[in-house]
Tab-separated table of C-alpha atoms in Angstrom:
chain	number	residue	atom	x	y	z
A	1	MET	CA	93.910	114.547	99.020
A	2	ALA	CA	91.659	111.635	98.117
A	3	ASN	CA	93.305	108.311	97.362
A	4	GLN	CA	93.152	107.986	93.593
A	5	GLU	CA	94.149	104.291	93.614
A	6	VAL	CA	91.147	103.067	95.610
A	7	SER	CA	87.917	102.611	93.687
A	8	GLU	CA	85.667	102.190	96.750
A	9	VAL	CA	85.411	104.089	99.999
A	10	ALA	CA	83.565	102.736	103.042
A	11	ILE	CA	82.480	104.558	106.185
A	12	VAL	CA	81.575	102.576	109.310
A	13	VAL	CA	79.836	104.770	111.883
A	14	GLY	CA	79.939	103.110	115.281
A	15	VAL	CA	83.111	101.033	115.501
A	16	GLY	CA	83.536	99.033	118.679
A	17	PRO	CA	85.442	95.802	119.334
A	18	GLY	CA	82.720	93.580	117.807
A	19	LEU	CA	80.744	94.043	114.599
A	20	GLY	CA	82.126	97.488	113.791
A	21	SER	CA	85.698	96.228	113.869
A	22	ALA	CA	84.732	93.143	111.846
A	23	CYS	CA	83.231	95.388	109.158
A	24	VAL	CA	86.355	97.541	109.033
A	25	ARG	CA	88.576	94.484	108.571
A	26	ARG	CA	86.277	92.906	105.986
A	27	PHE	CA	85.881	96.036	103.887
A	28	ALA	CA	89.622	96.663	103.981
A	29	ALA	CA	90.168	93.076	102.799
A	30	GLU	CA	87.926	93.930	99.835
A	31	GLY	CA	90.397	96.635	98.883
A	32	MET	CA	88.290	99.539	100.101
A	33	ALA	CA	89.617	102.647	101.788
A	34	VAL	CA	87.853	102.547	105.153
A	35	ALA	CA	86.907	105.313	107.574
A	36	ALA	CA	86.429	103.853	111.061
A	37	VAL	CA	84.257	106.171	113.152
A	38	ALA	CA	83.845	106.169	116.933
A	39	ARG	CA	83.344	108.624	119.756
A	40	SER	CA	86.892	107.883	120.937
A	41	PRO	CA	89.081	107.356	117.858
A	42	ASP	CA	92.169	106.780	120.009
A	43	LYS	CA	90.718	103.361	120.866
A	44	LEU	CA	90.914	102.390	117.180
A	45	GLN	CA	94.677	102.695	116.777
A	46	ALA	CA	95.412	98.954	116.823
A	47	LEU	CA	92.535	98.203	114.443
A	48	CYS	CA	93.679	100.865	111.994
A	49	GLN	CA	97.279	99.682	112.107
A	50	GLU	CA	96.083	96.152	111.386
A	51	SER	CA	93.614	96.995	108.612
A	52	GLY	CA	94.975	100.194	107.096
A	53	ALA	CA	91.748	102.019	107.962
A	54	ARG	CA	91.689	105.644	109.056
A	55	ALA	CA	90.141	106.614	112.399
A	56	TYR	CA	87.720	109.504	112.855
A	57	GLY	CA	86.024	110.833	115.965
A	58	CYS	CA	82.341	111.728	115.833
A	59	ASP	CA	79.263	111.907	118.058
A	60	SER	CA	76.448	110.381	116.006
A	61	GLY	CA	73.925	112.445	117.939
A	62	ASP	CA	75.406	115.693	116.583
A	63	PRO	CA	74.236	116.448	113.010
A	64	ALA	CA	76.943	119.078	112.508
A	65	ALA	CA	79.628	116.606	113.573
A	66	LEU	CA	78.310	114.026	111.093
A	67	ALA	CA	78.334	116.570	108.273
A	68	ALA	CA	81.927	117.474	109.174
A	69	LEU	CA	82.829	113.775	109.233
A	70	PHE	CA	81.600	113.193	105.688
A	71	ALA	CA	83.384	116.322	104.489
A	72	ALA	CA	86.626	115.105	106.065
A	73	VAL	CA	86.301	111.652	104.477
A	74	ASP	CA	85.605	113.280	101.099
A	75	LYS	CA	88.874	115.166	101.433
A	76	ASP	CA	90.968	112.343	102.861
A	77	LEU	CA	89.683	109.237	101.056
A	78	GLY	CA	87.048	110.219	98.524
A	79	SER	CA	83.276	110.032	98.227
A	80	PRO	CA	81.816	106.964	100.000
A	81	THR	CA	80.368	104.072	98.045
A	82	LEU	CA	79.404	102.054	101.149
A	83	VAL	CA	78.162	103.478	104.453
A	84	VAL	CA	77.281	101.366	107.489
A	85	PHE	CA	75.448	102.836	110.483
A	86	ASN	CA	76.281	100.543	113.393
A	87	VAL	CA	75.546	102.702	116.431
A	88	GLY	CA	74.134	100.646	119.303
A	89	ALA	CA	72.317	103.420	121.168
A	90	GLY	CA	69.443	102.595	123.455
A	91	VAL	CA	68.259	102.579	127.061
A	92	ARG	CA	67.189	99.399	128.803
A	93	GLY	CA	65.255	99.223	132.036
A	94	SER	CA	61.806	99.550	133.532
A	95	ALA	CA	59.490	102.147	132.056
A	96	LEU	CA	58.856	103.202	135.660
A	97	ASP	CA	62.454	104.261	136.149
A	98	ILE	CA	63.948	105.455	132.853
A	99	GLU	CA	64.639	109.174	132.683
A	100	PRO	CA	63.075	110.779	129.595
A	101	GLU	CA	66.305	112.634	128.859
A	102	ALA	CA	68.162	109.316	128.622
A	103	ILE	CA	65.756	108.166	125.909
A	104	ALA	CA	66.087	111.510	124.119
A	105	GLN	CA	69.881	111.208	124.065
A	106	ALA	CA	69.737	107.615	122.823
A	107	TRP	CA	67.248	108.579	120.114
A	108	ARG	CA	69.489	111.394	118.912
A	109	ALA	CA	72.499	109.073	118.672
A	110	GLY	CA	70.742	106.034	117.212
A	111	ALA	CA	67.807	107.447	115.209
A	112	LEU	CA	68.505	111.079	114.342
A	113	GLY	CA	72.099	110.010	113.697
A	114	ALA	CA	70.837	107.247	111.420
A	115	PHE	CA	68.845	109.748	109.391
A	116	VAL	CA	71.636	112.313	109.092
A	117	THR	CA	74.148	109.598	108.166
A	118	GLY	CA	71.805	108.388	105.429
A	119	GLN	CA	71.203	111.948	104.273
A	120	GLU	CA	74.905	112.750	104.028
A	121	ALA	CA	75.576	109.462	102.237
A	122	ALA	CA	72.685	110.028	99.817
A	123	ARG	CA	73.876	113.515	98.940
A	124	ARG	CA	77.034	111.898	97.604
A	125	MET	CA	75.613	108.696	96.158
A	126	VAL	CA	72.558	110.018	94.304
A	127	PRO	CA	74.629	112.192	91.915
A	128	ALA	CA	76.772	109.115	91.205
A	129	GLY	CA	73.705	106.909	90.726
A	130	ALA	CA	75.192	104.192	92.927
A	131	GLY	CA	76.079	103.307	96.498
A	132	THR	CA	74.990	101.235	99.480
A	133	ILE	CA	73.710	102.307	102.903
A	134	ILE	CA	73.351	99.580	105.534
A	135	TYR	CA	71.712	99.959	108.936
A	136	THR	CA	72.431	97.552	111.778
A	137	GLY	CA	69.113	96.840	113.440
A	138	ALA	CA	67.915	94.567	116.225
A	139	THR	CA	64.906	92.483	117.175
A	140	ALA	CA	63.751	95.430	119.289
A	141	GLY	CA	63.013	97.156	115.991
A	142	MET	CA	60.550	94.391	115.126
A	143	ARG	CA	58.734	94.099	118.436
A	144	GLY	CA	59.003	95.918	121.725
A	145	GLY	CA	59.675	93.843	124.818
A	146	ALA	CA	59.262	94.406	128.534
A	147	ASN	CA	62.022	96.689	129.852
A	148	PHE	CA	63.070	97.487	126.283
A	149	ALA	CA	60.938	100.565	125.530
A	150	GLY	CA	63.985	102.832	125.492
A	151	PHE	CA	65.821	100.539	123.086
A	152	ALA	CA	62.836	99.703	120.888
A	153	ALA	CA	62.051	103.405	120.409
A	154	VAL	CA	65.456	103.869	118.801
A	155	LYS	CA	65.477	100.689	116.728
A	156	PHE	CA	61.906	101.103	115.447
A	157	SER	CA	62.861	104.614	114.311
A	158	LEU	CA	66.016	103.340	112.620
A	159	ARG	CA	64.063	100.661	110.763
A	160	ALA	CA	61.475	103.189	109.587
A	161	ILE	CA	64.232	105.479	108.332
A	162	ALA	CA	65.825	102.594	106.426
A	163	GLN	CA	62.506	101.655	104.786
A	164	SER	CA	61.725	105.237	103.824
A	165	LEU	CA	65.165	105.888	102.384
A	166	ALA	CA	65.070	102.608	100.463
A	167	ARG	CA	61.814	103.607	98.766
A	168	GLU	CA	63.093	107.081	97.946
A	169	LEU	CA	66.674	106.290	96.969
A	170	GLY	CA	66.335	102.868	95.343
A	171	PRO	CA	64.922	104.269	92.079
A	172	ARG	CA	67.883	106.669	92.058
A	173	GLY	CA	70.454	103.891	92.184
A	174	VAL	CA	71.210	103.758	95.906
A	175	HIS	CA	70.727	100.466	97.757
A	176	VAL	CA	69.465	100.881	101.335
A	177	ALA	CA	69.278	97.789	103.539
A	178	HIS	CA	68.240	97.147	107.141
A	179	VAL	CA	69.785	94.121	108.861
A	180	ASN	CA	67.936	92.670	111.845
A	181	ILE	CA	70.506	91.131	114.176
A	182	ASP	CA	68.282	88.603	115.939
A	183	GLY	CA	70.485	87.192	118.667
A	184	GLY	CA	73.595	87.906	120.658
A	185	ILE	CA	76.812	88.738	118.842
A	186	ARG	CA	79.798	86.685	119.980
A	187	PRO	CA	82.060	88.923	122.051
A	188	PRO	CA	85.740	89.393	121.187
A	189	GLU	CA	88.220	86.932	122.659
A	190	GLY	CA	88.745	87.565	126.335
A	191	ARG	CA	85.311	89.107	126.852
A	192	SER	CA	82.223	87.403	128.213
A	193	HIS	CA	78.533	87.606	127.361
A	194	PRO	CA	75.850	87.216	130.054
A	195	ARG	CA	74.046	84.621	127.936
A	196	MET	CA	77.067	82.511	127.004
A	197	GLY	CA	77.333	80.110	129.912
A	198	ASP	CA	78.066	76.647	128.542
A	199	GLN	CA	76.453	77.300	125.160
A	200	PRO	CA	78.408	76.358	122.028
A	201	GLU	CA	80.338	79.156	120.357
A	202	ASP	CA	78.173	79.114	117.242
A	203	SER	CA	75.034	79.802	119.265
A	204	PHE	CA	76.055	83.454	118.940
A	205	LEU	CA	76.369	85.418	115.732
A	206	ASP	CA	79.930	85.592	114.452
A	207	PRO	CA	80.671	89.277	113.762
A	208	GLN	CA	82.869	88.314	110.821
A	209	ALA	CA	79.984	86.353	109.289
A	210	ILE	CA	77.748	89.403	109.665
A	211	ALA	CA	80.389	91.524	107.944
A	212	ASP	CA	80.447	88.974	105.104
A	213	ALA	CA	76.684	89.446	104.744
A	214	TYR	CA	77.192	93.211	104.560
A	215	VAL	CA	79.655	92.791	101.705
A	216	HIS	CA	77.142	90.521	99.959
A	217	LEU	CA	74.475	93.211	100.274
A	218	HIS	CA	76.851	95.772	98.814
A	219	ARG	CA	77.710	93.500	95.890
A	220	GLN	CA	74.114	92.556	95.012
A	221	PRO	CA	73.019	93.396	91.463
A	222	ARG	CA	70.265	95.977	91.482
A	223	SER	CA	67.875	93.578	89.755
A	224	ALA	CA	67.645	91.690	93.079
A	225	TRP	CA	68.301	94.000	96.026
A	226	THR	CA	67.549	92.999	99.606
A	227	GLN	CA	65.889	95.705	101.690
A	228	GLU	CA	65.576	93.784	104.948
A	229	LEU	CA	67.689	90.855	106.069
A	230	ASP	CA	67.296	88.746	109.221
A	231	LEU	CA	70.451	87.203	110.647
A	232	ARG	CA	70.313	84.810	113.593
A	233	PRO	CA	72.273	81.802	114.884
A	234	TRP	CA	70.857	78.358	114.264
A	235	VAL	CA	69.633	77.899	117.863
A	236	GLU	CA	67.793	81.217	118.156
A	237	LYS	CA	63.997	80.903	118.574
A	238	PHE	CA	61.850	83.208	116.447
């Protein structure tokens, strides 16, 4: 049965140890009932115990699985008011070597999954005349780079989906935003990043700060909605 005491329900599709987990914690701190979604929900036990979120397993590349996910959240927590698509699918490597099937699988998880997630969210939010859908993007969705064709293909698609949904759903009360994460996200404590070296800690995006920005987007009055937001650390060149 849905939780009748919680006024807002958030779904985070693509919860790993970085930004996804930060979003779960931040939304829970806002008093939301949170569905934390990952391929392997057993890895989310500690996060859910800490935050009070509920773990769900789902392959974002499977439209039927996404539809079942939203139906389960409806039953367990209630209809979502905030949905974040945070799946980091993509293939990196030389265009001479990448297998086409690898790109197809990444596109299904990161682009088709983005569309179906937005569709399922919209089917619930449009009748209510309110709600927020946020897509986590990357610089590869702004410009393709050498050895990034397999990643850019996914992120360009995701950005196009976000723009199209924003134009269609905005007049119906649903806020759709695309967030360009332009820079490396600081890894969790105990993990390294290939670009860290001796750089200062704040030369990487703080996942908690990104989650704060997501809450800000969700709380924006509809007279001044942001459709696309660039986030980057102070040292990042652009």
